[in-house]
mmCIF file of C-alpha atoms and ligand atoms in Angstrom:
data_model
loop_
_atom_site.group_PDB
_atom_site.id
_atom_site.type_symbol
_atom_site.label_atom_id
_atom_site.label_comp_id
_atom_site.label_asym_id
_atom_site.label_seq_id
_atom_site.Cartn_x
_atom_site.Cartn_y
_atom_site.Cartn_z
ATOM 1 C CA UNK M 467 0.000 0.000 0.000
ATOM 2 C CA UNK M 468 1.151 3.245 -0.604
ATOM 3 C CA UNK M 469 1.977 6.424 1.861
ATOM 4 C CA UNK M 470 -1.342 8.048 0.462
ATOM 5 C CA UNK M 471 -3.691 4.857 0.276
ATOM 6 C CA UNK M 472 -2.416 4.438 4.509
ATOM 7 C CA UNK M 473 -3.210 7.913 5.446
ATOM 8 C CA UNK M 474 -7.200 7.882 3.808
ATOM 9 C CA UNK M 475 -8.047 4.557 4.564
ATOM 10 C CA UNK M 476 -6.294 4.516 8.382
ATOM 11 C CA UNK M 477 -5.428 7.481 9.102
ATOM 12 C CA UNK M 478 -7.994 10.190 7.995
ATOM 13 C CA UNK M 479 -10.932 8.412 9.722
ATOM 14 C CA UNK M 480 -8.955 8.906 13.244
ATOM 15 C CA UNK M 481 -9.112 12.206 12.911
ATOM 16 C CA UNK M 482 -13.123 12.219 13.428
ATOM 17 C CA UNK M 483 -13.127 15.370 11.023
ATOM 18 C CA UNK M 484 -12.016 17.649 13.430
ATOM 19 C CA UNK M 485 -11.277 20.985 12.142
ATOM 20 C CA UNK M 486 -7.443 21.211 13.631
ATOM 21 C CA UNK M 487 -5.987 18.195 11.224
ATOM 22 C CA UNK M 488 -7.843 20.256 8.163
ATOM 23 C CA UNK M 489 -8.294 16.766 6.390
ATOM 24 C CA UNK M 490 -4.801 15.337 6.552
ATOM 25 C CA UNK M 491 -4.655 17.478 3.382
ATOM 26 C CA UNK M 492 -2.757 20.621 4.291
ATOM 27 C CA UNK M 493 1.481 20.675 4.929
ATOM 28 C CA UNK M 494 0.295 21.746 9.085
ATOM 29 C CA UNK M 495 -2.226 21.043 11.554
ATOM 30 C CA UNK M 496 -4.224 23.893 13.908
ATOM 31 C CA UNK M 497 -4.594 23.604 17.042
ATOM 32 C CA UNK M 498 -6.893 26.570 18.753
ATOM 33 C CA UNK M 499 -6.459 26.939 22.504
ATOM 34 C CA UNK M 500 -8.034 29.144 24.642
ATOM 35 C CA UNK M 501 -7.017 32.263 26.572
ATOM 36 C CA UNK M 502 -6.401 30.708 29.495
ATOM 37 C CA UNK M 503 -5.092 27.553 28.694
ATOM 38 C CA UNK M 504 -1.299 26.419 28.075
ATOM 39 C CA UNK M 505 -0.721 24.086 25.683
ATOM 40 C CA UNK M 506 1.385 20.698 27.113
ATOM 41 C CA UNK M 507 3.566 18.247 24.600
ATOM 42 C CA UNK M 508 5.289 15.168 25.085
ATOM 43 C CA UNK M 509 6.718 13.024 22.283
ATOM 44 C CA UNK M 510 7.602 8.843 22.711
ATOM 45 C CA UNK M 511 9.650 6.656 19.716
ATOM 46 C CA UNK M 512 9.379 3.139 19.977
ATOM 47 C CA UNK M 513 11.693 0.940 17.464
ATOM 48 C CA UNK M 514 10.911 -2.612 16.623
ATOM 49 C CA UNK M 515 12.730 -5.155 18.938
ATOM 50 C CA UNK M 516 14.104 -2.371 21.321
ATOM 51 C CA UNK M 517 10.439 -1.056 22.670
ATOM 52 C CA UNK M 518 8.524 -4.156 21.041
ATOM 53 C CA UNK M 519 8.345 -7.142 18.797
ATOM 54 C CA UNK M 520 6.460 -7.477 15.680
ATOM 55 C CA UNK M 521 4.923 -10.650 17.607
ATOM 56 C CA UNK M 522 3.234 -8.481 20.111
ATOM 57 C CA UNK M 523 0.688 -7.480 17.550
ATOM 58 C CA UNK M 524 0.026 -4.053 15.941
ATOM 59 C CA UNK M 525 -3.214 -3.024 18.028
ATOM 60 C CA UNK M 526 -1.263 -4.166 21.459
ATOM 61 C CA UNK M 527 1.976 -2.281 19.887
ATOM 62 C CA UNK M 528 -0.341 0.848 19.008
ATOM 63 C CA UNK M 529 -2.164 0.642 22.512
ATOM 64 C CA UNK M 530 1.045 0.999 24.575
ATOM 65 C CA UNK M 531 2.781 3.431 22.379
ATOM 66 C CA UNK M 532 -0.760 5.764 22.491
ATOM 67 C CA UNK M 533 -1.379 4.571 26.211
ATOM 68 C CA UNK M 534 2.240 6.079 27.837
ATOM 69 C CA UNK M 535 2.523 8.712 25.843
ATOM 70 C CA UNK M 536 -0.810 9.655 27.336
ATOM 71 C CA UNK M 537 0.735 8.927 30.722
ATOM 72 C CA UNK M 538 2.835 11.745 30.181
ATOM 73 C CA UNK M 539 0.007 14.431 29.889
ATOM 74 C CA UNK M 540 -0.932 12.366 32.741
ATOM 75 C CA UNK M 541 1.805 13.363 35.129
ATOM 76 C CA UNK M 542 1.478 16.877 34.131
ATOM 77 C CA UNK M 543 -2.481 17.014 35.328
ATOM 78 C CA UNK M 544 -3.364 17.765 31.481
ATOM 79 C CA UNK M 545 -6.554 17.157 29.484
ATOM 80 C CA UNK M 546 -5.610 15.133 26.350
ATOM 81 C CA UNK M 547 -6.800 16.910 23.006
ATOM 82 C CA UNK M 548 -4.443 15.427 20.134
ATOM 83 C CA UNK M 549 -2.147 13.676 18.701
ATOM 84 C CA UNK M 550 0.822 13.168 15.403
ATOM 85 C CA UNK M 551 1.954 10.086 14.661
ATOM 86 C CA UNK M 552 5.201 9.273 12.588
ATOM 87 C CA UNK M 553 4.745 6.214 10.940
ATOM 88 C CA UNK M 554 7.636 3.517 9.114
ATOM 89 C CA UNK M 555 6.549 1.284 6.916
ATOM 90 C CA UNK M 556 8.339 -1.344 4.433
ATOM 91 C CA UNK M 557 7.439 -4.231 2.171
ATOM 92 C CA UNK M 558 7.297 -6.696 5.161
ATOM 93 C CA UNK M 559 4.127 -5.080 6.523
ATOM 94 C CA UNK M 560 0.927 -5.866 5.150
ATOM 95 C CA UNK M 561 -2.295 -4.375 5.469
ATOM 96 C CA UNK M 562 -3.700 -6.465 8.134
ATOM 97 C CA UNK M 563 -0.840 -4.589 10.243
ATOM 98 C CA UNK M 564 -1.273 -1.459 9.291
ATOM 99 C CA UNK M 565 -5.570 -1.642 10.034
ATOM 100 C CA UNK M 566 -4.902 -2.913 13.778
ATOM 101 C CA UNK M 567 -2.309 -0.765 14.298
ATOM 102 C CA UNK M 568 -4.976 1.690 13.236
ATOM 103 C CA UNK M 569 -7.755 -0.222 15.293
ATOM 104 C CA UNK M 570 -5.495 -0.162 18.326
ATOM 105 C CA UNK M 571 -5.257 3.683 18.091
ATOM 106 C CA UNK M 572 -9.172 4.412 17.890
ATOM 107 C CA UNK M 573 -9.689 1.982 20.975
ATOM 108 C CA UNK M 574 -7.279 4.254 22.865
ATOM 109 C CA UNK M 575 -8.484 7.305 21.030
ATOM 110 C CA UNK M 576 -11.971 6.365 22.389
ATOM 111 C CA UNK M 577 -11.430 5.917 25.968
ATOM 112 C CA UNK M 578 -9.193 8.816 26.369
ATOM 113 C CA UNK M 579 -10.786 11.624 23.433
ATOM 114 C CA UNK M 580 -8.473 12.867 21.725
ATOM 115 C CA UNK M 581 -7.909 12.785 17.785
ATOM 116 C CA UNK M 582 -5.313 12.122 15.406
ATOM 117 C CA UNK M 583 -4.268 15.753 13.703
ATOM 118 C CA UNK M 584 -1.644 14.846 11.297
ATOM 119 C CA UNK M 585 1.945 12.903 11.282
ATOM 120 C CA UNK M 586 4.569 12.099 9.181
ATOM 121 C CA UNK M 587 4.833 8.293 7.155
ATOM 122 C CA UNK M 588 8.573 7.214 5.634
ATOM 123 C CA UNK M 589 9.659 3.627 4.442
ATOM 124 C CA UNK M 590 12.620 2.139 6.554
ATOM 125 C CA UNK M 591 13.959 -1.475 6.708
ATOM 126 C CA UNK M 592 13.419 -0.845 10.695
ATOM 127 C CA UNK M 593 10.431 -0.343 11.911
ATOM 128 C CA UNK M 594 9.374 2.767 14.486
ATOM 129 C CA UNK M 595 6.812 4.631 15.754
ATOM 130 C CA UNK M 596 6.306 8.104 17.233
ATOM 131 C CA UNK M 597 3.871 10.120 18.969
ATOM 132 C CA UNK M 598 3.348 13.771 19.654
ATOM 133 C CA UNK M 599 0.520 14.461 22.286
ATOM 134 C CA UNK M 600 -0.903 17.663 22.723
ATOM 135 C CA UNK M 601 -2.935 18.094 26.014
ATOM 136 C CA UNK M 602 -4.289 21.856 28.166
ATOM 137 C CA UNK M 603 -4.048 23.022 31.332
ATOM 138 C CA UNK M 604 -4.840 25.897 32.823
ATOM 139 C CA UNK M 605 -2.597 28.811 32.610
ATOM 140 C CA UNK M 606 -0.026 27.751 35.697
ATOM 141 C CA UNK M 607 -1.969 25.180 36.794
ATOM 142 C CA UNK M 608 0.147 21.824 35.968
ATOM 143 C CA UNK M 609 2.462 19.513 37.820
ATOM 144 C CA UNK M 610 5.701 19.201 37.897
ATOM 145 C CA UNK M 611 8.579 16.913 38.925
ATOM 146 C CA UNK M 612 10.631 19.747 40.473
ATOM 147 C CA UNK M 613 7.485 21.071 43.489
ATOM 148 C CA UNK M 614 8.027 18.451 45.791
ATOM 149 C CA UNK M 615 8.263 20.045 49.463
ATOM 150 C CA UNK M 616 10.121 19.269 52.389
ATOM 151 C CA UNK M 617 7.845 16.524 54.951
ATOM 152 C CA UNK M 618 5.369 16.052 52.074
ATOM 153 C CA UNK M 619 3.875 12.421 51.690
ATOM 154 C CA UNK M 620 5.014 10.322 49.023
ATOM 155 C CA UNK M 621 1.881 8.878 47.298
ATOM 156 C CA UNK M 622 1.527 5.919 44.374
ATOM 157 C CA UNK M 623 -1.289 5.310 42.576
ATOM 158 C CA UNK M 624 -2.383 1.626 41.612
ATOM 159 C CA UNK M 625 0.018 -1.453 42.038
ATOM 160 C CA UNK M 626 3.483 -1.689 41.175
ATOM 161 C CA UNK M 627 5.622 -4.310 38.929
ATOM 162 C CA UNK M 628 2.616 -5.884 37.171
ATOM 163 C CA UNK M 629 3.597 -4.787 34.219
ATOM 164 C CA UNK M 630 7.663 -5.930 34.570
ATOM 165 C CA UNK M 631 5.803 -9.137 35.183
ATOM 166 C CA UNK M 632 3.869 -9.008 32.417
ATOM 167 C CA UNK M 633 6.706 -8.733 30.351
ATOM 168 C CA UNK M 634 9.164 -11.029 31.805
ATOM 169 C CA UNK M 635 6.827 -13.917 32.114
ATOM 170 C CA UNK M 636 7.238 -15.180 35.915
ATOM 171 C CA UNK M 637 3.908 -17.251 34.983
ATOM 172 C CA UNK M 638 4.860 -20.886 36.329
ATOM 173 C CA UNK M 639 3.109 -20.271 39.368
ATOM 174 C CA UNK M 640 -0.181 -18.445 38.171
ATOM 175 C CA UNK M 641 -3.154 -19.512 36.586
ATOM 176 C CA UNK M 642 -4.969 -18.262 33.561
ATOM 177 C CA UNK M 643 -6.802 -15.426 35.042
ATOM 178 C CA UNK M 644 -4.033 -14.152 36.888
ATOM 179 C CA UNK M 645 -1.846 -14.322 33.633
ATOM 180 C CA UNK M 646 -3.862 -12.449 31.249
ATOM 181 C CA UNK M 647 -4.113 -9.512 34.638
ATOM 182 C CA UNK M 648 -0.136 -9.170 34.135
ATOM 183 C CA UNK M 649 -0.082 -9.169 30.632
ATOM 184 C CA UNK M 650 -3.007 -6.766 30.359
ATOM 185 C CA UNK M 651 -0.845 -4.549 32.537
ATOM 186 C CA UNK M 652 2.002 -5.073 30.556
ATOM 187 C CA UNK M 653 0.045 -4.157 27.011
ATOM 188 C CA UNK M 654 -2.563 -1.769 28.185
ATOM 189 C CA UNK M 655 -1.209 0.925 30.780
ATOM 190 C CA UNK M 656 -3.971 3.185 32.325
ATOM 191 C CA UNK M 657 -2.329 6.681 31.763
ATOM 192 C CA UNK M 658 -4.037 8.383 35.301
ATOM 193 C CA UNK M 659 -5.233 11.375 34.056
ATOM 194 C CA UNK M 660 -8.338 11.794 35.972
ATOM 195 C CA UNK M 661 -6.306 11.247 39.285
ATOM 196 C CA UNK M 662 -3.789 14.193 37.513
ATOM 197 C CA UNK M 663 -6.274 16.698 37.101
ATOM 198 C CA UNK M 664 -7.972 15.962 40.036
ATOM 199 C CA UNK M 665 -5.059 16.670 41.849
ATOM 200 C CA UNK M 666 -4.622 20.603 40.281
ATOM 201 C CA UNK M 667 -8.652 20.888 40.427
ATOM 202 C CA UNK M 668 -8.265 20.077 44.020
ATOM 203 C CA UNK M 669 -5.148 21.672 45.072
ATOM 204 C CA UNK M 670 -3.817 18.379 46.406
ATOM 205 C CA UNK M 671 -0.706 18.147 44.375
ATOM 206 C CA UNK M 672 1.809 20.104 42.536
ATOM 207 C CA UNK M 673 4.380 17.830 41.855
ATOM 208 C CA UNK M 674 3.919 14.400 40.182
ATOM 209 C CA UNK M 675 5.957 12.146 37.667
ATOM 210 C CA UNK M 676 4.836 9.100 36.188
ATOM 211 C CA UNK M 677 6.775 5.430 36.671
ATOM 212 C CA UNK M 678 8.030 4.533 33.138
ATOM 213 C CA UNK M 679 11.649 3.730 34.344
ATOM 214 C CA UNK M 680 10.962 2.236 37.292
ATOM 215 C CA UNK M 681 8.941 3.592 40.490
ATOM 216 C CA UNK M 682 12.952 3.978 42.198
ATOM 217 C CA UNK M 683 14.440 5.458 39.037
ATOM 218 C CA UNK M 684 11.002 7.715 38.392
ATOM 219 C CA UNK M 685 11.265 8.952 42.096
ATOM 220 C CA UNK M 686 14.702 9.777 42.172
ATOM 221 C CA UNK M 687 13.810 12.066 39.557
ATOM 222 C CA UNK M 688 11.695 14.171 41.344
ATOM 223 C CA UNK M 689 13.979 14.087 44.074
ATOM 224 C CA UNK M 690 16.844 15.330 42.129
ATOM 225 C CA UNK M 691 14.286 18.053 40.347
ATOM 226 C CA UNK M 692 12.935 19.106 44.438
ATOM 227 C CA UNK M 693 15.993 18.845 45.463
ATOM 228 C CA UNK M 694 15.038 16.780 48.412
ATOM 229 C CA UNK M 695 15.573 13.149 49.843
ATOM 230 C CA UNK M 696 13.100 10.969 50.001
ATOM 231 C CA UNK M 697 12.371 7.870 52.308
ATOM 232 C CA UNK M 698 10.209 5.059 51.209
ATOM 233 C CA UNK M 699 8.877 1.710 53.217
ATOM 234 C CA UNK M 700 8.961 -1.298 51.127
ATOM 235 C CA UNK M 701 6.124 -3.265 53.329
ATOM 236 C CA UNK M 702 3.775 0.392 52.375
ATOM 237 C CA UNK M 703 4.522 -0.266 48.280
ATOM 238 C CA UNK M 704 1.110 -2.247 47.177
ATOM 239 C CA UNK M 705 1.722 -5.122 44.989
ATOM 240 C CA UNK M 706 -1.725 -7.094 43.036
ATOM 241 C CA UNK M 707 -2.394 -10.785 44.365
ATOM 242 C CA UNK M 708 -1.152 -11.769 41.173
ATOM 243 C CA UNK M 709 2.374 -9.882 41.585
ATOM 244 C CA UNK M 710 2.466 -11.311 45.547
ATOM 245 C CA UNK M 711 1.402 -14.770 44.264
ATOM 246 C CA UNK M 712 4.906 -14.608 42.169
ATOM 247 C CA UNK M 713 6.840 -13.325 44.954
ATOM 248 C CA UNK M 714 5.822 -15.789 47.252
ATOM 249 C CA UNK M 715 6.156 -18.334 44.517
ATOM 250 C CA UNK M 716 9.452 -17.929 42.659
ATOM 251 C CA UNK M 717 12.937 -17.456 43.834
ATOM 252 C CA UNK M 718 14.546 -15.835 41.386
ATOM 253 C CA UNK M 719 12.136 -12.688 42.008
ATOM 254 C CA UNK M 720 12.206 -9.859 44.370
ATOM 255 C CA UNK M 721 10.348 -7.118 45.389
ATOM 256 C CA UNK M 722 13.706 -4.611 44.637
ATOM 257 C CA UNK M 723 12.978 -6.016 41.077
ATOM 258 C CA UNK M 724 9.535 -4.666 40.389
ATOM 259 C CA UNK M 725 10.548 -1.583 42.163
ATOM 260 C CA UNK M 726 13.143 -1.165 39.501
ATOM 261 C CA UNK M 727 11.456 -2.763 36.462
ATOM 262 C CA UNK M 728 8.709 0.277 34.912
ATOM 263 C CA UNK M 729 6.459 0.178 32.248
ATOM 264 C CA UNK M 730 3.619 0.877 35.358
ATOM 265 C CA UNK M 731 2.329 4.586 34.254
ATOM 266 C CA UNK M 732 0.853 5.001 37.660
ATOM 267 C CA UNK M 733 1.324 8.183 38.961
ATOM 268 C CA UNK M 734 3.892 9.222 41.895
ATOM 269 C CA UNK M 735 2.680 12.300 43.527
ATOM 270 C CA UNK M 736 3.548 14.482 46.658
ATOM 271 C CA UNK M 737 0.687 16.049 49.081
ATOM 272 C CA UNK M 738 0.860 17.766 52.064
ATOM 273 C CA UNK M 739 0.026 15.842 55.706
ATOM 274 C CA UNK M 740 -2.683 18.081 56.674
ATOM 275 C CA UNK M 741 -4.542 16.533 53.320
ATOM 276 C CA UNK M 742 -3.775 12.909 53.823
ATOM 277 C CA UNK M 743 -8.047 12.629 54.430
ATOM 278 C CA UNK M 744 -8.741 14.692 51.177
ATOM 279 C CA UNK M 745 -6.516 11.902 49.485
ATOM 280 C CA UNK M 746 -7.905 9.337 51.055
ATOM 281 C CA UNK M 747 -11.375 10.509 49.734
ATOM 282 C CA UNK M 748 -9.942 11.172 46.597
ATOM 283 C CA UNK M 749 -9.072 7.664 46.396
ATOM 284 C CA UNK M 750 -12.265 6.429 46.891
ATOM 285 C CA UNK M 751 -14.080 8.840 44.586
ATOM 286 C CA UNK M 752 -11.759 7.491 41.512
ATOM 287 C CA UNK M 753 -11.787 4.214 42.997
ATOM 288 C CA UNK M 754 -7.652 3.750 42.796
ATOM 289 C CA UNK M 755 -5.958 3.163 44.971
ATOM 290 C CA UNK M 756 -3.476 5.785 46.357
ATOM 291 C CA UNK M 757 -0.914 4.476 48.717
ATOM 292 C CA UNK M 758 1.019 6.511 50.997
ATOM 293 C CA UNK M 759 4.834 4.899 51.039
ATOM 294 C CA UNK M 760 7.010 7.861 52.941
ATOM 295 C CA UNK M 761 8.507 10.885 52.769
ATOM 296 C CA UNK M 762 10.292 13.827 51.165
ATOM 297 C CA UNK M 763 13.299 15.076 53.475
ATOM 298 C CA UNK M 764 15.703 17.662 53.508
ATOM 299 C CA UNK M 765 18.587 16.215 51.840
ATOM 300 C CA UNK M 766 21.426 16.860 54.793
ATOM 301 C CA UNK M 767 24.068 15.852 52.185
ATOM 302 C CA UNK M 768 22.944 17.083 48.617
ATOM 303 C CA UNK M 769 22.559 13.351 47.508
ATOM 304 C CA UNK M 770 18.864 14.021 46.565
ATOM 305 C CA UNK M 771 18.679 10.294 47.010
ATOM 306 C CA UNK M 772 15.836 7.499 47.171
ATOM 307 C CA UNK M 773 16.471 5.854 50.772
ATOM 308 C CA UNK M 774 14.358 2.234 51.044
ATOM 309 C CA UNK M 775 13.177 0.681 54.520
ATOM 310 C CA UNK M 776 12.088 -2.384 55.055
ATOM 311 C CA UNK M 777 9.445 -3.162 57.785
ATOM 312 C CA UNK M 778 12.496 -3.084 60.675
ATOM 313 C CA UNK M 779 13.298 0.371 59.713
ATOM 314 C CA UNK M 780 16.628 -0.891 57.685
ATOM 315 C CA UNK M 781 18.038 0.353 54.559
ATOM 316 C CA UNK M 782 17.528 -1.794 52.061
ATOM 317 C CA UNK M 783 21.063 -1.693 49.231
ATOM 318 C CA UNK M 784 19.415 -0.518 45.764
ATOM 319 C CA UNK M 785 21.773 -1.824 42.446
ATOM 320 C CA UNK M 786 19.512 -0.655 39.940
ATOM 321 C CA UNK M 787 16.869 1.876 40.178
ATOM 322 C CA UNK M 788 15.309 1.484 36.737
ATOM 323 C CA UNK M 789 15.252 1.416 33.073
ATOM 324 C CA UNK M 790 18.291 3.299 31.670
ATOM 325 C CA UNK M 791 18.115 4.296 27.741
HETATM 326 P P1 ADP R 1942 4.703 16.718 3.821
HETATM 327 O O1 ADP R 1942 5.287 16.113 2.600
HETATM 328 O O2 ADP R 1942 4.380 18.165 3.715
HETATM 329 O O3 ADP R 1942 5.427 16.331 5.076
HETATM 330 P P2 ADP R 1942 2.954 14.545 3.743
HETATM 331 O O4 ADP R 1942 2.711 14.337 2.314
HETATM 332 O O5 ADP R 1942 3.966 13.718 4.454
HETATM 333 O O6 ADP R 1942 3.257 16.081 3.971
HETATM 334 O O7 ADP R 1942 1.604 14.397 4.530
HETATM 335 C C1 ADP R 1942 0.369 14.810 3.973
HETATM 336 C C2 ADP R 1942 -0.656 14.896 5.037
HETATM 337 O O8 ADP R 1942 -0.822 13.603 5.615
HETATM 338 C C3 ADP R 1942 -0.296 15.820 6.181
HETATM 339 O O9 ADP R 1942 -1.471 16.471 6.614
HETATM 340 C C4 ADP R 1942 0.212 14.898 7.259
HETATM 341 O O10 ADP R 1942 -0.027 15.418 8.542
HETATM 342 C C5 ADP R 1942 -0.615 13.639 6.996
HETATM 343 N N1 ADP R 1942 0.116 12.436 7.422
HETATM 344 C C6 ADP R 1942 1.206 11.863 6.876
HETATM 345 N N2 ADP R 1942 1.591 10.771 7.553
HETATM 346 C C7 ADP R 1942 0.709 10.650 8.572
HETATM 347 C C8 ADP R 1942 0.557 9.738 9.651
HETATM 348 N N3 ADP R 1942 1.418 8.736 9.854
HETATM 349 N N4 ADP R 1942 -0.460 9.933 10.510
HETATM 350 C C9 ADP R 1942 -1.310 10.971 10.327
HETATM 351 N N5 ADP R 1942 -1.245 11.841 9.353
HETATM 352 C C10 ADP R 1942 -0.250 11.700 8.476
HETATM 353 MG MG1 MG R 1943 6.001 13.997 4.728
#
């Protein structure tokens, strides 16, 4: 199929007609934003058999890349609005590819509203795919990894190292059910952008990031951006029965390992003590959970360090915080 053929058959009809992608038949897109709105990007790449195999599937492969970039706007407390998506194709793909890979976008495009608006398509032996999201905030109003304060709580949303399970396969000991809940993790993220807006709308939160590299690696980050320490509780961290099931079960895991392993998109946020009952509210108004696993500290030595505890009150050695590109 040619570049043109793609873009009206599979590309066009994501852009429900709205007026900003002016029919995939212009050289730009137009976004309009109001007065008092700011305008938030992120971009993600993914390369074939780097950030997935051609196994996985185009709609799963179009999911994820859709679902984290979304994850990002997340973490910033923005409403999604669109998208541009830069496409490779070569003679190994066929059209079945190309219309779930399509199919995968609309299912995200769906549940989260926001359109396609334009992209670019080349040919390449490798395959990759790329993703500009466009979200809004209000003017001011977004949050940020470097607003962390001093004795705020440390708060997680969800469960964490599902989706490092997912992907690494620690099945032996599960059954069916409990397989397809890792995977699911693993393929389709929940970007948590209610839970980031309703953080700004409620003046909850400031600062957030969300765990792509790993919730130690993704931490450390806003620690180094706050400039503070932070102290964490391993026993606090909630893990799914499935993920506990494979803890208890094999070996060769530990909990250090999900804690370093990513892919979650849930949301690590700070709030102030004095609101710990607004968040527990908040929790169950979104029904997510939103666990509370320490601290933010003055950092006595400039480290602006991660410090983990287990239930004795001992550090616990870290070797690898996370993902590193
Ligand atoms: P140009 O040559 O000016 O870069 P193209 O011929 O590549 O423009 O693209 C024509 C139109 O098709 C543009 O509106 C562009 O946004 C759209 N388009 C191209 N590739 C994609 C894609 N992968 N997804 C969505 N829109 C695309
Ligand atoms: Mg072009």
């Amino acid at each position: 199929m040619n570049e043109f053929k793609i873009i009206e058959k599979y590309f066009k009809p994501l852009t429900k007609g709205d007026k900003a992608a002016q029919n995939l038949a212009d050289d730009v897109a137009r976004i309009s934003l109001k007065k008092s709105e700011e305008l938030i990007v992120s971009k993600d790449m993914i390369v074939e058999n780097v950030h997935f195999l051609r196994k996985d599937g185009a709609f799963k492969i179009a999911s994820k890349l859709l679902r984290s970039n979304l994850s990002d706007l997340a973490s910033a407390g923005a409403t999604p609005l669109y998208y541009v998506l830069g496409f490779s194709k070569n003679s190994s793909l066929d059209e079945k590819f190309i219309s779930e890979f399509a199919r995968g976008l609309k299912s995200v495009q769906d549940e989260f509203c926001l359109c396609l608006i334009g992209g670019d398509t080349v040919s390449s032996n490798q395959l990759f795919f790329s993703v500009t999201i466009f979200g809004s905030v209000k003017k001011g109003k977004i949050l940020s990894r470097a607003l962390a304060k001093n004795g705020d709580l440390i708060f997680v949303s969800g469960s964490i190292g599902d989706a490092f399970l997912g992907l690494n396969s620690h099945f032996t000991s599960l059954n069916n059910k409990e397989k397809n809940y890792l995977l699911e993790r693993h393929f389709f993220p929940t970007p948590r952008i209610k839970l980031g807006k309703k953080l700004l709308e409620k003046n909850l939160s400031n600062c957030a990031t969300d765990v792509s590299d790993g919730l130690l690696a993704d931490l450390r980050h806003i620690c180094q951006s706050s400039k503070l320490d932070a102290e964490i509780y391993q026993n606090k961290i909630l893990f799914s029965a499935a993920a506990k099931k494979v803890l208890e079960k094999d070996t060769s895991l530990s909990a250090l390992k999900m804690l370093s392993g990513g892919d979650d998109y849930e949301l690590i946020f700070s709030a102030a003590k004095k609101d710990l009952k607004k968040i527990v509210a908040l929790s169950k108004a979104l029904q997510l959970d939103l666990t509370c696993i320490g601290e933010f500290k003055k950092s006595s030595n400039k480290t602006f360090e991660v410090t983990l505890r287990d239930e004795k009150n001992r550090k616990i050695k870290i070797e690898k915080f996370g993902y590193e590109h």
